[in-house]
Amino acid sequence: HTRLQGDWSSDVCSSDLQWLVGTSSTLNGVYDSGAGVYVVGTDAAMYDGGADVTWEPITTGLEDEDFDDLWGAGSEGSLEMFAVATAGNVAHYVGGSWTIEDLGTADHQGVGGSGSSALYSVSYGGTYVYDGSAWTYEAAPGGERLNDVWGSG
């Protein structure tokens, strides 16, 4: 196995990640911090921090939930990540530990934004907006199902 190089995260599909990680879980989100690669999915939150491609489970506090997406920024000491779970929880990693917040709405489909103070999580019927300290809900016009979100800034 070789370590993944370059900006590949948007070009990798779940079956490619399943083979790479060595799991049968569906993998839905990936973040490459430059110092390690993180993936999330059904029954899976994994990390690889070395050139030997050894994947290890991540203890988020939501081990019984499926994750639909992952957003991250920074590397090592400045690493911050958000993983959205199908049951409506968000796992937030900062400062070396995970905290869990229940947003109260199930089926979060995606998370993205331009930074940790301008982040969006989409679900059935609306969007949650994170301003760096709290999430607020905004209903989608007509209650439409939103499947994914992406941001740049």
PDB file of N, CA and C in Angstrom, residues 4 11 16 30 51-52 67 75 79 86 89 105 115-116 120-121 125 130 138-139 153:
ATOM      1  N   LEU A   4      -1.746   7.986   0.353  1.00  0.00           N
ATOM      2  CA  LEU A   4      -2.405   8.870  -0.600  1.00  0.00           C
ATOM      3  C   LEU A   4      -1.684  10.204  -0.641  1.00  0.00           C
ATOM      4  N   ASP A  11     -12.205  13.097  -5.294  1.00  0.00           N
ATOM      5  CA  ASP A  11     -12.228  12.177  -6.425  1.00  0.00           C
ATOM      6  C   ASP A  11     -12.322  10.705  -6.024  1.00  0.00           C
ATOM      7  N   ASP A  16     -13.782   2.701  -3.395  1.00  0.00           N
ATOM      8  CA  ASP A  16     -12.331   2.879  -3.362  1.00  0.00           C
ATOM      9  C   ASP A  16     -11.839   2.964  -1.924  1.00  0.00           C
ATOM     10  N   VAL A  30     -14.469  12.098   3.838  1.00  0.00           N
ATOM     11  CA  VAL A  30     -13.024  11.965   4.005  1.00  0.00           C
ATOM     12  C   VAL A  30     -12.406  13.351   4.181  1.00  0.00           C
ATOM     13  N   ALA A  51       2.836   6.455   7.191  1.00  0.00           N
ATOM     14  CA  ALA A  51       3.171   6.007   5.840  1.00  0.00           C
ATOM     15  C   ALA A  51       2.877   4.521   5.649  1.00  0.00           C
ATOM     16  N   ASP A  52       2.671   3.774   6.761  1.00  0.00           N
ATOM     17  CA  ASP A  52       2.411   2.342   6.654  1.00  0.00           C
ATOM     18  C   ASP A  52       0.938   2.032   6.392  1.00  0.00           C
ATOM     19  N   PHE A  67     -22.246   7.833  10.203  1.00  0.00           N
ATOM     20  CA  PHE A  67     -21.891   9.191   9.811  1.00  0.00           C
ATOM     21  C   PHE A  67     -22.139   9.380   8.322  1.00  0.00           C
ATOM     22  N   SER A  75      -4.357  21.106  10.594  1.00  0.00           N
ATOM     23  CA  SER A  75      -3.550  19.901  10.722  1.00  0.00           C
ATOM     24  C   SER A  75      -2.937  19.866  12.116  1.00  0.00           C
ATOM     25  N   LEU A  79      -5.994  21.202  14.157  1.00  0.00           N
ATOM     26  CA  LEU A  79      -7.017  20.394  13.496  1.00  0.00           C
ATOM     27  C   LEU A  79      -8.396  20.586  14.132  1.00  0.00           C
ATOM     28  N   THR A  86     -26.415  10.354  11.130  1.00  0.00           N
ATOM     29  CA  THR A  86     -27.787  10.199  10.638  1.00  0.00           C
ATOM     30  C   THR A  86     -28.832  10.414  11.721  1.00  0.00           C
ATOM     31  N   ASN A  89     -26.974  13.936  15.403  1.00  0.00           N
ATOM     32  CA  ASN A  89     -25.861  14.413  16.214  1.00  0.00           C
ATOM     33  C   ASN A  89     -24.723  14.922  15.350  1.00  0.00           C
ATOM     34  N   THR A 105     -32.644  17.017  14.752  1.00  0.00           N
ATOM     35  CA  THR A 105     -33.218  16.634  13.473  1.00  0.00           C
ATOM     36  C   THR A 105     -32.371  15.517  12.875  1.00  0.00           C
ATOM     37  N   GLY A 115     -15.234  27.733   6.748  1.00  0.00           N
ATOM     38  CA  GLY A 115     -14.445  27.725   7.973  1.00  0.00           C
ATOM     39  C   GLY A 115     -15.308  27.316   9.139  1.00  0.00           C
ATOM     40  N   SER A 116     -14.688  27.093  10.289  1.00  0.00           N
ATOM     41  CA  SER A 116     -15.453  26.593  11.432  1.00  0.00           C
ATOM     42  C   SER A 116     -16.388  27.638  12.029  1.00  0.00           C
ATOM     43  N   TYR A 120     -22.148  24.709   7.516  1.00  0.00           N
ATOM     44  CA  TYR A 120     -23.533  24.347   7.242  1.00  0.00           C
ATOM     45  C   TYR A 120     -23.679  22.831   7.278  1.00  0.00           C
ATOM     46  N   SER A 121     -24.762  22.381   7.903  1.00  0.00           N
ATOM     47  CA  SER A 121     -25.132  20.973   7.859  1.00  0.00           C
ATOM     48  C   SER A 121     -26.538  20.896   7.283  1.00  0.00           C
ATOM     49  N   GLY A 125     -35.388  18.894   4.940  1.00  0.00           N
ATOM     50  CA  GLY A 125     -36.195  20.062   5.251  1.00  0.00           C
ATOM     51  C   GLY A 125     -35.468  21.312   5.655  1.00  0.00           C
ATOM     52  N   TYR A 130     -23.653  26.941  11.602  1.00  0.00           N
ATOM     53  CA  TYR A 130     -22.785  27.049  12.770  1.00  0.00           C
ATOM     54  C   TYR A 130     -21.951  28.312  12.641  1.00  0.00           C
ATOM     55  N   GLU A 138     -32.439  26.766   9.784  1.00  0.00           N
ATOM     56  CA  GLU A 138     -33.128  27.535   8.752  1.00  0.00           C
ATOM     57  C   GLU A 138     -33.862  26.548   7.858  1.00  0.00           C
ATOM     58  N   ALA A 139     -35.175  26.686   7.778  1.00  0.00           N
ATOM     59  CA  ALA A 139     -35.979  25.784   6.956  1.00  0.00           C
ATOM     60  C   ALA A 139     -35.699  26.012   5.473  1.00  0.00           C
ATOM     61  N   GLY A 153     -13.817  29.643   0.891  1.00  0.00           N
ATOM     62  CA  GLY A 153     -13.682  31.022   1.309  1.00  0.00           C
ATOM     63  C   GLY A 153     -12.355  31.418   1.586  1.00  0.00           C
TER      64      GLY A 153
END
